[in-house]
Amino acid sequence: MLGDVENHSLPRTAAFFDLDKTVIAKSSTLTFSKSFYQGGLINRRAVLRTAYAQFVFLAGGADHDQMERMREYLSALCRGWNVQQVREIVAETLHQLIDPIIYDEAASLIEEHHTAGRDVVIVSTSGAEVVEPIGALLGADRVVATRMVVKEGVFTGEVEYYAYGPTKAEAIRELAASEGYDLARCYAYSDSVTDIPMLESVGHPHAVNPDRGLRREAVARDWPILSFSRPVRLKQRVSSLSMPSRPALVAAAAVGAAAATAGLVWFASRRRVPTSALVGFAPKSKEVRLGLPLLSRQE
């Protein structure tokens, strides 16, 4: 178990989850490429290219340079897309595409953190139009995601906030300040070496299905290493993990900017990134299947 239920006389705590290859088995944005093709947003060549990008991502994790190239490609690809159409496509295909690739182990952790009284926050480099409805599906309390500039209902090709690398850690600190989280007692989970700043920002970091760089760091720092390997539909899990209705998911995808008031971290007013993104994208190690025994320590 994850320890005792939160003592409400103490500062609040949260569990921060990266999304791709941590909670779900693939890249969230690239997974929707076929749906975007069927919706007329991309052509067949783009589908093949995103399929290759998904392969690279799954084969061993994209490094910083690969992520930047992927970001630039997707930036150009989504310029001019109708935002409402994107949200509708995501809402309509969410159950079909995302539900089957949610790790059972991750869903269990989310469940247990909620039971312990902690907020659950998804922190993802993917675009908010994709991450918000996935967060609703998972029952997350808040979402931190990349946000793009929108003018007259279409993406312009610029980014207002890019949730990547050190910026994720900054977002977590900002959220902790606004929500009263005690980061020393918070948890974080990621698969990527680029998320080391995020993992360092909490008292209980965990490497999940880590890439080579993160595995090396986790072993050196004695961080728990978790192995998630069982994607499962949420409906097939125990009834205690309730799924929101399809109308609720459609609403979550459609509200867009209004969702910011429900907990999205949006730093658009503080910075402007010139390019755009809709990115989804050991000996002596303490590796376990689910890792729950490692989390039984008292906070």
Short mmCIF file of C-alpha atoms in Angstrom, two decimals:
data_model
loop_
_atom_site.label_atom_id
_atom_site.label_comp_id
_atom_site.label_asym_id
_atom_site.label_seq_id
_atom_site.Cartn_x
_atom_site.Cartn_y
_atom_site.Cartn_z
CA MET A 1 0.00 0.00 0.00
CA LEU A 2 0.97 3.63 -0.39
CA GLY A 3 0.99 4.41 3.30
CA ASP A 4 -1.53 5.95 5.61
CA VAL A 5 -4.35 8.20 4.50
CA GLU A 6 -3.25 11.81 4.40
CA ASN A 7 -3.26 13.63 7.74
CA HIS A 8 -5.28 16.74 6.91
CA SER A 9 -3.49 18.73 9.59
CA LEU A 10 -0.37 18.45 7.42
CA PRO A 11 0.23 20.19 4.05
CA ARG A 12 -1.45 18.48 1.10
CA THR A 13 0.39 16.08 -1.19
CA ALA A 14 0.08 14.88 -4.77
CA ALA A 15 1.30 12.21 -7.16
CA PHE A 16 2.64 13.52 -10.49
CA PHE A 17 2.51 11.16 -13.47
CA ASP A 18 4.13 11.51 -16.87
CA LEU A 19 1.69 10.12 -19.43
CA ASP A 20 3.34 8.41 -22.40
CA LYS A 21 4.93 5.01 -21.57
CA THR A 22 4.25 5.69 -17.89
CA VAL A 23 0.45 5.59 -17.64
CA ILE A 24 -0.27 4.50 -21.21
CA ALA A 25 1.81 2.17 -23.37
CA LYS A 26 2.27 4.49 -26.37
CA SER A 27 2.64 8.13 -27.35
CA SER A 28 -0.73 9.77 -26.69
CA THR A 29 -0.60 12.20 -29.61
CA LEU A 30 0.85 9.81 -32.19
CA THR A 31 -1.81 7.24 -31.28
CA PHE A 32 -4.48 9.51 -32.79
CA SER A 33 -2.78 9.81 -36.20
CA LYS A 34 -5.16 7.39 -37.94
CA SER A 35 -8.16 9.22 -36.49
CA PHE A 36 -6.76 12.54 -37.66
CA TYR A 37 -6.30 11.02 -41.14
CA GLN A 38 -9.88 9.77 -41.19
CA GLY A 39 -11.00 13.22 -40.09
CA GLY A 40 -9.17 14.80 -43.03
CA LEU A 41 -6.52 16.60 -40.95
CA ILE A 42 -3.51 14.70 -42.32
CA ASN A 43 -2.67 12.69 -45.44
CA ARG A 44 -1.50 9.09 -45.81
CA ARG A 45 2.16 10.11 -45.93
CA ALA A 46 1.79 11.86 -42.59
CA VAL A 47 0.17 8.74 -41.13
CA LEU A 48 3.18 6.67 -42.19
CA ARG A 49 5.59 9.22 -40.79
CA THR A 50 3.83 9.36 -37.43
CA ALA A 51 3.77 5.55 -37.36
CA TYR A 52 7.55 5.61 -37.77
CA ALA A 53 7.83 8.21 -35.01
CA GLN A 54 5.75 5.95 -32.77
CA PHE A 55 8.12 3.07 -33.54
CA VAL A 56 11.16 5.18 -32.61
CA PHE A 57 9.41 6.30 -29.44
CA LEU A 58 8.56 2.74 -28.39
CA ALA A 59 11.88 1.19 -29.45
CA GLY A 60 13.85 2.83 -26.70
CA GLY A 61 12.50 6.25 -25.97
CA ALA A 62 13.22 9.35 -28.01
CA ASP A 63 16.19 11.38 -26.79
CA HIS A 64 16.19 15.18 -26.64
CA ASP A 65 17.23 15.68 -30.26
CA GLN A 66 14.64 13.20 -31.54
CA MET A 67 11.95 14.86 -29.44
CA GLU A 68 12.89 18.24 -30.89
CA ARG A 69 12.70 16.93 -34.45
CA MET A 70 9.38 15.28 -33.69
CA ARG A 71 8.12 18.51 -32.13
CA GLU A 72 9.12 20.58 -35.17
CA TYR A 73 7.46 18.12 -37.54
CA LEU A 74 4.22 17.99 -35.58
CA SER A 75 4.28 21.77 -35.21
CA ALA A 76 4.24 22.22 -38.96
CA LEU A 77 1.74 19.41 -39.40
CA CYS A 78 -0.94 20.83 -37.08
CA ARG A 79 -0.69 24.45 -38.23
CA GLY A 80 -4.13 25.49 -39.45
CA TRP A 81 -6.02 22.61 -37.83
CA ASN A 82 -9.45 23.46 -36.50
CA VAL A 83 -9.24 23.16 -32.72
CA GLN A 84 -12.85 22.10 -32.21
CA GLN A 85 -12.49 19.37 -34.83
CA VAL A 86 -9.41 18.02 -33.05
CA ARG A 87 -11.28 17.94 -29.74
CA GLU A 88 -14.24 16.16 -31.30
CA ILE A 89 -12.02 13.53 -32.96
CA VAL A 90 -10.22 12.86 -29.68
CA ALA A 91 -13.50 12.59 -27.77
CA GLU A 92 -15.04 10.24 -30.33
CA THR A 93 -12.06 7.85 -30.47
CA LEU A 94 -10.74 8.12 -26.91
CA HIS A 95 -12.25 4.87 -25.61
CA GLN A 96 -11.24 2.95 -28.72
CA LEU A 97 -7.62 4.14 -28.80
CA ILE A 98 -6.58 5.01 -25.26
CA ASP A 99 -8.64 2.76 -22.98
CA PRO A 100 -6.93 -0.47 -24.21
CA ILE A 101 -3.38 0.87 -23.66
CA ILE A 102 -3.69 2.10 -20.06
CA TYR A 103 -1.32 0.18 -17.81
CA ASP A 104 -3.19 -1.75 -15.15
CA GLU A 105 -0.34 -1.05 -12.73
CA ALA A 106 -0.59 2.70 -13.33
CA ALA A 107 -4.37 2.67 -12.88
CA SER A 108 -3.86 0.85 -9.58
CA LEU A 109 -1.35 3.46 -8.41
CA ILE A 110 -3.72 6.29 -9.32
CA GLU A 111 -6.43 4.52 -7.38
CA GLU A 112 -4.24 4.03 -4.33
CA HIS A 113 -2.98 7.61 -4.29
CA HIS A 114 -6.58 8.83 -4.34
CA THR A 115 -7.45 6.43 -1.54
CA ALA A 116 -4.53 7.84 0.47
CA GLY A 117 -5.96 11.34 -0.01
CA ARG A 118 -3.47 12.63 -2.56
CA ASP A 119 -4.28 14.58 -5.69
CA VAL A 120 -3.27 12.97 -8.98
CA VAL A 121 -1.71 15.27 -11.59
CA ILE A 122 -0.89 14.26 -15.18
CA VAL A 123 2.19 16.14 -16.45
CA SER A 124 2.64 15.59 -20.18
CA THR A 125 4.45 17.07 -23.15
CA SER A 126 1.46 16.19 -25.32
CA GLY A 127 -1.02 18.87 -26.33
CA ALA A 128 -3.79 19.82 -23.92
CA GLU A 129 -6.47 18.89 -26.46
CA VAL A 130 -5.27 15.28 -26.14
CA VAL A 131 -4.20 15.20 -22.48
CA GLU A 132 -7.30 16.84 -20.92
CA PRO A 133 -9.76 14.11 -21.98
CA ILE A 134 -7.24 11.38 -21.12
CA GLY A 135 -6.90 12.95 -17.69
CA ALA A 136 -10.69 12.89 -17.33
CA LEU A 137 -10.73 9.22 -18.36
CA LEU A 138 -8.14 8.41 -15.70
CA GLY A 139 -9.84 10.45 -13.00
CA ALA A 140 -6.90 12.84 -12.60
CA ASP A 141 -7.46 15.93 -10.48
CA ARG A 142 -5.30 18.24 -12.59
CA VAL A 143 -3.42 18.29 -15.88
CA VAL A 144 -0.25 20.05 -16.96
CA ALA A 145 0.18 19.92 -20.75
CA THR A 146 1.60 21.74 -23.75
CA ARG A 147 -0.68 24.54 -24.94
CA MET A 148 -0.60 26.03 -28.42
CA VAL A 149 -1.57 29.43 -29.71
CA VAL A 150 -5.08 29.50 -31.17
CA LYS A 151 -6.44 32.31 -33.33
CA GLU A 152 -9.88 32.29 -34.91
CA GLY A 153 -10.34 28.68 -33.88
CA VAL A 154 -7.21 27.23 -35.51
CA PHE A 155 -3.67 26.43 -34.37
CA THR A 156 -1.21 29.08 -35.53
CA GLY A 157 2.04 27.10 -35.33
CA GLU A 158 3.26 28.66 -32.08
CA VAL A 159 3.37 27.40 -28.51
CA GLU A 160 2.18 29.29 -25.48
CA TYR A 161 3.55 26.77 -22.99
CA TYR A 162 5.78 23.77 -23.68
CA ALA A 163 5.61 21.15 -20.90
CA TYR A 164 8.98 19.50 -21.40
CA GLY A 165 12.11 18.82 -19.34
CA PRO A 166 12.87 21.43 -16.66
CA THR A 167 9.63 23.24 -17.45
CA LYS A 168 7.70 20.29 -16.00
CA ALA A 169 9.56 20.70 -12.71
CA GLU A 170 8.83 24.42 -12.73
CA ALA A 171 5.14 23.70 -13.31
CA ILE A 172 5.11 21.28 -10.38
CA ARG A 173 6.69 23.87 -8.09
CA GLU A 174 4.20 26.50 -9.20
CA LEU A 175 1.32 24.11 -8.65
CA ALA A 176 2.67 23.13 -5.24
CA ALA A 177 2.80 26.79 -4.24
CA SER A 178 -0.76 27.47 -5.40
CA GLU A 179 -2.29 24.26 -4.01
CA GLY A 180 -0.22 23.93 -0.83
CA TYR A 181 1.49 20.64 -1.72
CA ASP A 182 4.45 19.55 0.41
CA LEU A 183 6.81 18.39 -2.36
CA ALA A 184 9.01 16.49 0.08
CA ARG A 185 6.04 14.18 0.69
CA CYS A 186 4.87 14.04 -2.95
CA TYR A 187 5.40 11.28 -5.53
CA ALA A 188 6.43 11.39 -9.19
CA TYR A 189 6.58 8.78 -11.95
CA SER A 190 8.23 8.89 -15.39
CA ASP A 191 9.94 6.72 -17.99
CA SER A 192 12.25 9.34 -19.52
CA VAL A 193 15.66 10.74 -18.65
CA THR A 194 14.35 14.14 -19.78
CA ASP A 195 12.04 14.09 -16.73
CA ILE A 196 14.84 13.89 -14.16
CA PRO A 197 14.14 17.52 -13.08
CA MET A 198 10.50 16.54 -12.46
CA LEU A 199 11.52 13.47 -10.46
CA GLU A 200 14.08 15.46 -8.45
CA SER A 201 11.43 17.95 -7.39
CA VAL A 202 9.59 15.47 -5.12
CA GLY A 203 10.52 13.37 -2.13
CA HIS A 204 9.40 10.07 -3.66
CA PRO A 205 10.60 9.76 -7.30
CA HIS A 206 10.00 6.56 -9.27
CA ALA A 207 11.32 5.41 -12.64
CA VAL A 208 8.68 3.52 -14.65
CA ASN A 209 9.80 1.36 -17.59
CA PRO A 210 12.84 3.68 -17.72
CA ASP A 211 14.88 4.41 -20.82
CA ARG A 212 18.59 3.71 -20.59
CA GLY A 213 19.53 7.13 -19.26
CA LEU A 214 16.87 7.20 -16.56
CA ARG A 215 17.62 3.63 -15.50
CA ARG A 216 21.26 4.55 -15.00
CA GLU A 217 20.31 7.58 -12.91
CA ALA A 218 17.71 5.64 -10.92
CA VAL A 219 20.25 2.96 -10.00
CA ALA A 220 22.85 5.58 -9.05
CA ARG A 221 20.37 7.53 -6.90
CA ASP A 222 18.68 4.44 -5.44
CA TRP A 223 15.29 5.42 -6.87
CA PRO A 224 12.69 2.65 -7.10
CA ILE A 225 12.31 1.21 -10.61
CA LEU A 226 8.83 -0.02 -11.53
CA SER A 227 7.97 -2.31 -14.43
CA PHE A 228 4.52 -1.78 -15.97
CA SER A 229 3.59 -4.39 -18.56
CA ARG A 230 -0.16 -5.06 -18.43
CA PRO A 231 -2.27 -2.74 -20.58
CA VAL A 232 -5.92 -3.35 -19.75
CA ARG A 233 -9.26 -1.74 -20.46
CA LEU A 234 -10.54 0.17 -17.45
CA LYS A 235 -13.90 -1.59 -17.74
CA GLN A 236 -12.10 -4.89 -17.14
CA ARG A 237 -10.63 -3.67 -13.86
CA VAL A 238 -12.26 -3.72 -10.45
CA SER A 239 -15.34 -1.57 -10.11
CA SER A 240 -13.66 0.73 -7.59
CA LEU A 241 -11.98 2.56 -10.46
CA SER A 242 -15.03 4.31 -11.87
CA MET A 243 -15.01 5.49 -15.46
CA PRO A 244 -16.64 8.76 -16.47
CA SER A 245 -19.43 8.55 -19.00
CA ARG A 246 -18.87 9.26 -22.68
CA PRO A 247 -20.82 12.57 -22.45
CA ALA A 248 -18.52 13.60 -19.62
CA LEU A 249 -15.47 12.81 -21.74
CA VAL A 250 -16.84 14.71 -24.70
CA ALA A 251 -17.43 17.66 -22.42
CA ALA A 252 -13.90 17.39 -21.06
CA ALA A 253 -12.51 17.51 -24.57
CA ALA A 254 -14.73 20.38 -25.66
CA VAL A 255 -14.27 22.86 -22.86
CA GLY A 256 -10.68 23.70 -23.81
CA ALA A 257 -9.56 26.84 -22.11
CA ALA A 258 -12.30 26.62 -19.51
CA ALA A 259 -10.57 23.55 -18.12
CA ALA A 260 -7.72 25.78 -17.02
CA THR A 261 -9.84 27.04 -14.17
CA ALA A 262 -10.24 23.45 -12.98
CA GLY A 263 -6.53 23.02 -12.44
CA LEU A 264 -4.55 23.25 -15.69
CA VAL A 265 -1.18 24.94 -15.25
CA TRP A 266 -0.89 27.50 -18.04
CA PHE A 267 2.10 29.85 -18.15
CA ALA A 268 1.23 31.49 -21.46
CA SER A 269 1.23 34.91 -19.90
CA ARG A 270 4.80 34.43 -18.75
CA ARG A 271 6.57 33.05 -21.80
CA ARG A 272 6.23 32.54 -25.53
CA VAL A 273 7.98 29.74 -27.42
CA PRO A 274 8.38 30.58 -31.13
CA THR A 275 7.64 27.13 -32.49
CA SER A 276 4.61 24.90 -32.03
CA ALA A 277 4.05 21.41 -30.73
CA LEU A 278 1.36 18.82 -30.32
CA VAL A 279 3.74 16.22 -28.96
CA GLY A 280 2.73 13.04 -27.40
CA PHE A 281 5.56 12.37 -27.42
CA ALA A 282 20.50 -3.31 -13.46
CA PRO A 283 22.40 -4.83 -11.04
CA LYS A 284 21.41 -3.78 -7.56
CA SER A 285 18.37 -1.92 -8.94
CA LYS A 286 15.19 -2.09 -6.89
CA GLU A 287 13.01 -3.15 -9.80
CA VAL A 288 9.58 -4.58 -9.06
CA ARG A 289 6.46 -5.38 -11.04
CA LEU A 290 4.13 -2.90 -9.41
CA GLY A 291 6.27 -1.42 -6.69
CA LEU A 292 3.63 -1.13 -4.01
CA PRO A 293 5.83 -2.66 -1.28
CA LEU A 294 8.38 0.06 -1.96
CA LEU A 295 5.76 2.69 -1.27
CA SER A 296 4.75 1.51 2.17
CA ARG A 297 7.26 3.72 3.96
CA GLN A 298 5.85 6.37 6.27
CA GLU A 299 5.97 9.88 4.89
#
